Amino acid sequence: MKQITMGTNTTGIATSPLDSKKLVEFAQAVPPSSPGSEADAAAVRIEYARGSGTIGSVPPPASLKGMAKAAGELIQGKRPALLVDKLGERLAFERSGTRLYEAILAKFDAEGGFEGGPTRAELEAIRDDEIRHFAMVCRAMERLGADPTAQTPGADVIGLASSGLLSVAAEPRINLGQSLESLLVAELADNDSWRMLIDLAVAYGQDEMAAEFRIAEQHEMIHLALVRKWLSSKLALDARGQPSTTPQRAA
């Protein structure tokens, strides 16, 4: 396991007091190269936000059966596009979650495990849960007549949001213990998102769908508890200055 150590980190100005003093004096004496302020930057963002279109749309149902279901929801005063969009969002996140655990597995194989940390079997089991959840949401969308291969607006948003987590897990210089931070963020979001999707399914009268999603929610609660335990163990080891004591490399 790569350890966090003291090293030649020169990113802070305290490493060179004389130069840092000159730098501060220069910054105070020389005006910015262009005019502007936080308010100006905010004004530009507001202009772009007001002038841009939407991030996407939910495609209409591809089948006559799906069209009938969508029309029925509209008659009852519900927007079928909302449920399909949130299903597409969950589908995208479960796909990202699968890739996230694949990246963490590669870190495990490169470094081995640590005392109190995940075993390869545990990481594989969670990865497989994410795959099953992905398939579950696919089936739910198909039952509604929706196309699970379409990228809905919610899927676009969550794909962008989760890209940073994948970047952390894939960065070779970030060790296994540090990469677990990305799992914590993902599992916290996963737990809340499944709860909201269950509530939405119930509101739409999709009781069978909600029952299936409650199983996924239970899985995610277990995942979160495991990740919290692994991170706590790693912090305790780091605080004591202990290296990995139980290497568990892949065969």
mmCIF file of C-alpha atoms in Angstrom:
data_model
loop_
_atom_site.group_PDB
_atom_site.id
_atom_site.type_symbol
_atom_site.label_atom_id
_atom_site.label_comp_id
_atom_site.label_asym_id
_atom_site.label_seq_id
_atom_site.Cartn_x
_atom_site.Cartn_y
_atom_site.Cartn_z
ATOM 1 C CA MET A 1 0.000 0.000 0.000
ATOM 2 C CA LYS A 2 1.345 3.410 -0.967
ATOM 3 C CA GLN A 3 1.711 5.456 2.213
ATOM 4 C CA ILE A 4 1.052 9.167 2.759
ATOM 5 C CA THR A 5 4.447 10.611 3.741
ATOM 6 C CA MET A 6 6.251 13.897 4.238
ATOM 7 C CA GLY A 7 8.062 14.841 1.050
ATOM 8 C CA THR A 8 9.354 17.608 -1.202
ATOM 9 C CA ASN A 9 6.001 19.306 -1.681
ATOM 10 C CA THR A 10 6.696 22.832 -2.914
ATOM 11 C CA THR A 11 3.126 23.886 -3.743
ATOM 12 C CA GLY A 12 2.768 26.149 -0.692
ATOM 13 C CA ILE A 13 4.366 29.573 -0.457
ATOM 14 C CA ALA A 14 5.721 28.805 3.026
ATOM 15 C CA THR A 15 8.497 26.758 1.400
ATOM 16 C CA SER A 16 10.177 29.989 0.308
ATOM 17 C CA PRO A 17 9.478 32.859 2.751
ATOM 18 C CA LEU A 18 11.555 35.449 0.878
ATOM 19 C CA ASP A 19 10.035 34.721 -2.519
ATOM 20 C CA SER A 20 6.535 34.498 -1.081
ATOM 21 C CA LYS A 21 6.930 37.940 0.505
ATOM 22 C CA LYS A 22 7.927 39.387 -2.876
ATOM 23 C CA LEU A 23 5.033 37.602 -4.545
ATOM 24 C CA VAL A 24 2.500 39.060 -2.130
ATOM 25 C CA GLU A 25 3.973 42.554 -2.496
ATOM 26 C CA PHE A 26 3.884 42.306 -6.285
ATOM 27 C CA ALA A 27 0.279 41.108 -6.277
ATOM 28 C CA GLN A 28 -0.734 44.055 -4.102
ATOM 29 C CA ALA A 29 1.202 46.608 -6.169
ATOM 30 C CA VAL A 30 0.277 45.507 -9.691
ATOM 31 C CA PRO A 31 -3.373 45.712 -10.784
ATOM 32 C CA PRO A 32 -5.056 42.731 -12.492
ATOM 33 C CA SER A 33 -4.311 42.308 -16.187
ATOM 34 C CA SER A 34 -7.988 42.858 -17.006
ATOM 35 C CA PRO A 35 -10.894 44.553 -15.218
ATOM 36 C CA GLY A 36 -13.585 42.519 -13.583
ATOM 37 C CA SER A 37 -14.990 41.162 -10.361
ATOM 38 C CA GLU A 38 -16.988 38.261 -8.965
ATOM 39 C CA ALA A 39 -20.145 40.128 -9.955
ATOM 40 C CA ASP A 40 -18.967 40.343 -13.563
ATOM 41 C CA ALA A 41 -18.242 36.624 -13.651
ATOM 42 C CA ALA A 42 -21.679 35.909 -12.180
ATOM 43 C CA ALA A 43 -23.300 38.132 -14.801
ATOM 44 C CA VAL A 44 -21.703 36.093 -17.587
ATOM 45 C CA ARG A 45 -22.892 32.842 -16.018
ATOM 46 C CA ILE A 46 -26.420 34.235 -15.699
ATOM 47 C CA GLU A 47 -26.394 35.318 -19.334
ATOM 48 C CA TYR A 48 -25.315 31.860 -20.479
ATOM 49 C CA ALA A 49 -27.850 30.149 -18.208
ATOM 50 C CA ARG A 50 -30.718 32.244 -19.557
ATOM 51 C CA GLY A 51 -29.675 31.936 -23.173
ATOM 52 C CA SER A 52 -28.915 28.229 -23.316
ATOM 53 C CA GLY A 53 -31.351 25.452 -24.105
ATOM 54 C CA THR A 54 -32.050 22.357 -22.044
ATOM 55 C CA ILE A 55 -29.534 19.567 -21.560
ATOM 56 C CA GLY A 56 -31.750 17.114 -23.439
ATOM 57 C CA SER A 57 -35.176 15.530 -23.569
ATOM 58 C CA VAL A 58 -36.930 12.261 -22.837
ATOM 59 C CA PRO A 59 -37.743 10.386 -26.063
ATOM 60 C CA PRO A 60 -41.346 9.322 -26.651
ATOM 61 C CA PRO A 61 -42.197 5.647 -26.063
ATOM 62 C CA ALA A 62 -41.056 3.440 -28.926
ATOM 63 C CA SER A 63 -44.078 1.119 -28.830
ATOM 64 C CA LEU A 64 -47.843 1.510 -29.050
ATOM 65 C CA LYS A 65 -48.147 -0.162 -25.652
ATOM 66 C CA GLY A 66 -45.759 2.377 -24.218
ATOM 67 C CA MET A 67 -47.685 5.231 -25.813
ATOM 68 C CA ALA A 68 -50.888 3.962 -24.196
ATOM 69 C CA LYS A 69 -49.199 3.801 -20.786
ATOM 70 C CA ALA A 70 -47.826 7.307 -21.201
ATOM 71 C CA ALA A 71 -51.222 8.653 -22.234
ATOM 72 C CA GLY A 72 -52.802 6.979 -19.225
ATOM 73 C CA GLU A 73 -50.358 8.697 -16.891
ATOM 74 C CA LEU A 74 -51.062 12.063 -18.500
ATOM 75 C CA ILE A 75 -54.787 11.575 -18.048
ATOM 76 C CA GLN A 76 -54.201 10.877 -14.357
ATOM 77 C CA GLY A 77 -52.304 14.136 -14.047
ATOM 78 C CA LYS A 78 -48.777 12.698 -13.906
ATOM 79 C CA ARG A 79 -45.903 13.431 -16.258
ATOM 80 C CA PRO A 80 -44.546 10.117 -17.575
ATOM 81 C CA ALA A 81 -41.395 11.878 -18.779
ATOM 82 C CA LEU A 82 -40.368 12.595 -15.168
ATOM 83 C CA LEU A 83 -40.375 8.931 -14.124
ATOM 84 C CA VAL A 84 -38.562 7.857 -17.293
ATOM 85 C CA ASP A 85 -35.974 10.606 -16.802
ATOM 86 C CA LYS A 86 -35.221 9.552 -13.225
ATOM 87 C CA LEU A 87 -35.015 5.912 -14.274
ATOM 88 C CA GLY A 88 -32.536 6.929 -16.965
ATOM 89 C CA GLU A 89 -30.573 8.835 -14.334
ATOM 90 C CA ARG A 90 -30.376 5.789 -12.050
ATOM 91 C CA LEU A 91 -29.396 3.610 -14.989
ATOM 92 C CA ALA A 92 -26.481 5.930 -15.801
ATOM 93 C CA PHE A 93 -25.312 5.998 -12.186
ATOM 94 C CA GLU A 94 -25.401 2.220 -11.820
ATOM 95 C CA ARG A 95 -23.362 1.941 -15.009
ATOM 96 C CA SER A 96 -20.846 4.429 -13.594
ATOM 97 C CA GLY A 97 -20.874 2.560 -10.277
ATOM 98 C CA THR A 98 -19.944 -0.662 -12.041
ATOM 99 C CA ARG A 99 -17.020 1.061 -13.757
ATOM 100 C CA LEU A 100 -16.000 2.669 -10.475
ATOM 101 C CA TYR A 101 -15.686 -0.677 -8.714
ATOM 102 C CA GLU A 102 -13.832 -2.126 -11.715
ATOM 103 C CA ALA A 103 -11.275 0.668 -11.323
ATOM 104 C CA ILE A 104 -11.000 0.025 -7.579
ATOM 105 C CA LEU A 105 -10.453 -3.671 -8.263
ATOM 106 C CA ALA A 106 -7.510 -2.754 -10.489
ATOM 107 C CA LYS A 107 -6.044 -0.706 -7.610
ATOM 108 C CA PHE A 108 -6.513 -3.681 -5.307
ATOM 109 C CA ASP A 109 -4.716 -5.990 -7.732
ATOM 110 C CA ALA A 110 -1.855 -3.501 -8.058
ATOM 111 C CA GLU A 111 -1.346 -2.868 -4.320
ATOM 112 C CA GLY A 112 -3.032 -5.597 -2.321
ATOM 113 C CA GLY A 113 -5.353 -5.002 0.584
ATOM 114 C CA PHE A 114 -4.854 -3.709 4.090
ATOM 115 C CA GLU A 115 -5.939 -4.718 7.568
ATOM 116 C CA GLY A 116 -9.652 -4.021 7.949
ATOM 117 C CA GLY A 117 -9.952 -3.050 4.280
ATOM 118 C CA PRO A 118 -11.932 -4.640 1.471
ATOM 119 C CA THR A 119 -11.194 -8.094 0.179
ATOM 120 C CA ARG A 120 -11.290 -8.720 -3.548
ATOM 121 C CA ALA A 121 -14.383 -10.881 -3.070
ATOM 122 C CA GLU A 122 -16.194 -8.011 -1.324
ATOM 123 C CA LEU A 123 -15.343 -5.548 -4.088
ATOM 124 C CA GLU A 124 -16.449 -8.052 -6.724
ATOM 125 C CA ALA A 125 -19.719 -8.700 -4.890
ATOM 126 C CA ILE A 126 -20.583 -4.993 -4.799
ATOM 127 C CA ARG A 127 -19.581 -4.610 -8.455
ATOM 128 C CA ASP A 128 -21.933 -7.471 -9.312
ATOM 129 C CA ASP A 129 -24.739 -5.837 -7.299
ATOM 130 C CA GLU A 130 -24.310 -2.674 -9.380
ATOM 131 C CA ILE A 131 -24.608 -4.741 -12.568
ATOM 132 C CA ARG A 132 -27.780 -6.381 -11.285
ATOM 133 C CA HIS A 133 -29.232 -2.993 -10.338
ATOM 134 C CA PHE A 134 -28.448 -1.745 -13.845
ATOM 135 C CA ALA A 135 -30.324 -4.690 -15.359
ATOM 136 C CA MET A 136 -33.238 -4.137 -12.953
ATOM 137 C CA VAL A 137 -33.679 -0.525 -14.043
ATOM 138 C CA CYS A 138 -33.420 -1.572 -17.699
ATOM 139 C CA ARG A 139 -36.314 -3.982 -17.238
ATOM 140 C CA ALA A 140 -38.348 -1.350 -15.398
ATOM 141 C CA MET A 141 -37.917 1.111 -18.261
ATOM 142 C CA GLU A 142 -38.840 -1.505 -20.847
ATOM 143 C CA ARG A 143 -42.039 -2.364 -18.957
ATOM 144 C CA LEU A 144 -43.007 1.294 -19.264
ATOM 145 C CA GLY A 145 -42.315 1.199 -22.992
ATOM 146 C CA ALA A 146 -39.224 3.403 -22.580
ATOM 147 C CA ASP A 147 -35.898 2.910 -24.330
ATOM 148 C CA PRO A 148 -33.149 2.217 -21.753
ATOM 149 C CA THR A 149 -30.443 3.007 -24.320
ATOM 150 C CA ALA A 150 -31.608 6.636 -24.634
ATOM 151 C CA GLN A 151 -29.639 9.265 -22.715
ATOM 152 C CA THR A 152 -32.181 11.244 -20.689
ATOM 153 C CA PRO A 153 -31.448 14.699 -19.199
ATOM 154 C CA GLY A 154 -31.018 13.201 -15.738
ATOM 155 C CA ALA A 155 -28.588 10.640 -17.158
ATOM 156 C CA ASP A 156 -26.537 13.450 -18.700
ATOM 157 C CA VAL A 157 -26.394 15.320 -15.394
ATOM 158 C CA ILE A 158 -25.454 12.324 -13.270
ATOM 159 C CA GLY A 159 -22.930 11.162 -15.853
ATOM 160 C CA LEU A 160 -21.132 14.488 -15.613
ATOM 161 C CA ALA A 161 -21.364 14.501 -11.803
ATOM 162 C CA SER A 162 -19.907 10.994 -11.486
ATOM 163 C CA SER A 163 -17.069 11.568 -13.958
ATOM 164 C CA GLY A 164 -14.937 13.058 -11.184
ATOM 165 C CA LEU A 165 -15.365 9.925 -9.066
ATOM 166 C CA LEU A 166 -14.170 7.750 -11.929
ATOM 167 C CA SER A 167 -11.201 10.072 -12.453
ATOM 168 C CA VAL A 168 -10.158 9.565 -8.825
ATOM 169 C CA ALA A 169 -10.432 5.789 -9.044
ATOM 170 C CA ALA A 170 -8.538 5.618 -12.338
ATOM 171 C CA GLU A 171 -5.670 7.978 -11.386
ATOM 172 C CA PRO A 172 -2.604 5.698 -10.919
ATOM 173 C CA ARG A 173 -0.969 7.931 -8.285
ATOM 174 C CA ILE A 174 -4.010 7.735 -6.005
ATOM 175 C CA ASN A 175 -3.720 4.650 -3.809
ATOM 176 C CA LEU A 176 -6.424 2.181 -2.858
ATOM 177 C CA GLY A 177 -7.148 3.814 0.493
ATOM 178 C CA GLN A 178 -7.493 7.258 -1.078
ATOM 179 C CA SER A 179 -9.675 5.837 -3.847
ATOM 180 C CA LEU A 180 -12.150 4.636 -1.240
ATOM 181 C CA GLU A 181 -13.148 8.288 -0.796
ATOM 182 C CA SER A 182 -14.745 8.134 -4.242
ATOM 183 C CA LEU A 183 -16.720 5.068 -3.160
ATOM 184 C CA LEU A 184 -18.003 6.908 -0.087
ATOM 185 C CA VAL A 185 -19.315 9.790 -2.207
ATOM 186 C CA ALA A 186 -20.885 7.367 -4.688
ATOM 187 C CA GLU A 187 -22.574 5.214 -2.044
ATOM 188 C CA LEU A 188 -23.954 8.217 -0.158
ATOM 189 C CA ALA A 189 -25.517 9.498 -3.373
ATOM 190 C CA ASP A 190 -26.717 6.020 -4.316
ATOM 191 C CA ASN A 191 -28.572 5.522 -1.043
ATOM 192 C CA ASP A 192 -30.465 8.816 -1.239
ATOM 193 C CA SER A 193 -31.196 8.433 -4.942
ATOM 194 C CA TRP A 194 -32.755 4.998 -4.543
ATOM 195 C CA ARG A 195 -34.960 6.324 -1.730
ATOM 196 C CA MET A 196 -36.201 9.193 -3.913
ATOM 197 C CA LEU A 197 -36.785 6.873 -6.875
ATOM 198 C CA ILE A 198 -38.803 4.501 -4.681
ATOM 199 C CA ASP A 199 -40.986 7.404 -3.502
ATOM 200 C CA LEU A 200 -41.483 8.498 -7.112
ATOM 201 C CA ALA A 201 -42.430 4.987 -8.241
ATOM 202 C CA VAL A 202 -45.010 4.781 -5.444
ATOM 203 C CA ALA A 203 -46.427 8.166 -6.447
ATOM 204 C CA TYR A 204 -46.861 6.854 -9.989
ATOM 205 C CA GLY A 205 -48.632 3.732 -8.757
ATOM 206 C CA GLN A 206 -45.713 1.477 -9.739
ATOM 207 C CA ASP A 207 -45.832 -0.701 -6.631
ATOM 208 C CA GLU A 208 -44.056 -3.686 -8.218
ATOM 209 C CA MET A 209 -41.264 -1.418 -9.380
ATOM 210 C CA ALA A 210 -40.979 0.165 -5.947
ATOM 211 C CA ALA A 211 -40.732 -3.270 -4.299
ATOM 212 C CA GLU A 212 -37.836 -4.239 -6.590
ATOM 213 C CA PHE A 213 -36.080 -0.957 -5.908
ATOM 214 C CA ARG A 214 -36.352 -1.463 -2.148
ATOM 215 C CA ILE A 215 -34.173 -4.566 -2.552
ATOM 216 C CA ALA A 216 -31.562 -2.458 -4.358
ATOM 217 C CA GLU A 217 -31.790 0.147 -1.593
ATOM 218 C CA GLN A 218 -31.059 -2.539 1.023
ATOM 219 C CA HIS A 219 -28.005 -3.614 -0.967
ATOM 220 C CA GLU A 220 -26.771 -0.025 -1.121
ATOM 221 C CA MET A 221 -27.140 0.392 2.635
ATOM 222 C CA ILE A 222 -24.832 -2.598 3.091
ATOM 223 C CA HIS A 223 -22.375 -1.163 0.559
ATOM 224 C CA LEU A 224 -22.248 2.151 2.402
ATOM 225 C CA ALA A 225 -21.652 0.468 5.761
ATOM 226 C CA LEU A 226 -18.768 -1.528 4.293
ATOM 227 C CA VAL A 227 -17.116 1.490 2.681
ATOM 228 C CA ARG A 228 -17.371 3.435 5.939
ATOM 229 C CA LYS A 229 -15.752 0.534 7.804
ATOM 230 C CA TRP A 230 -12.915 0.256 5.263
ATOM 231 C CA LEU A 231 -12.168 3.968 5.411
ATOM 232 C CA SER A 232 -12.187 3.988 9.201
ATOM 233 C CA SER A 233 -9.749 1.083 9.254
ATOM 234 C CA LYS A 234 -7.433 2.803 6.772
ATOM 235 C CA LEU A 235 -7.435 6.038 8.769
ATOM 236 C CA ALA A 236 -6.618 4.136 11.958
ATOM 237 C CA LEU A 237 -3.688 2.410 10.246
ATOM 238 C CA ASP A 238 -2.415 5.669 8.771
ATOM 239 C CA ALA A 239 -2.654 7.423 12.124
ATOM 240 C CA ARG A 240 -0.475 4.723 13.691
ATOM 241 C CA GLY A 241 1.956 4.898 10.777
ATOM 242 C CA GLN A 242 1.402 1.240 9.975
ATOM 243 C CA PRO A 243 1.801 -0.069 6.433
ATOM 244 C CA SER A 244 -0.491 -2.699 4.982
ATOM 245 C CA THR A 245 -0.191 -5.824 7.122
ATOM 246 C CA THR A 246 -2.400 -8.225 5.221
ATOM 247 C CA PRO A 247 -1.512 -8.146 1.502
ATOM 248 C CA GLN A 248 -4.298 -9.736 -0.525
ATOM 249 C CA ARG A 249 -3.189 -9.598 -4.121
ATOM 250 C CA ALA A 250 -5.017 -11.316 -6.911
ATOM 251 C CA ALA A 251 -3.676 -14.680 -7.952
#
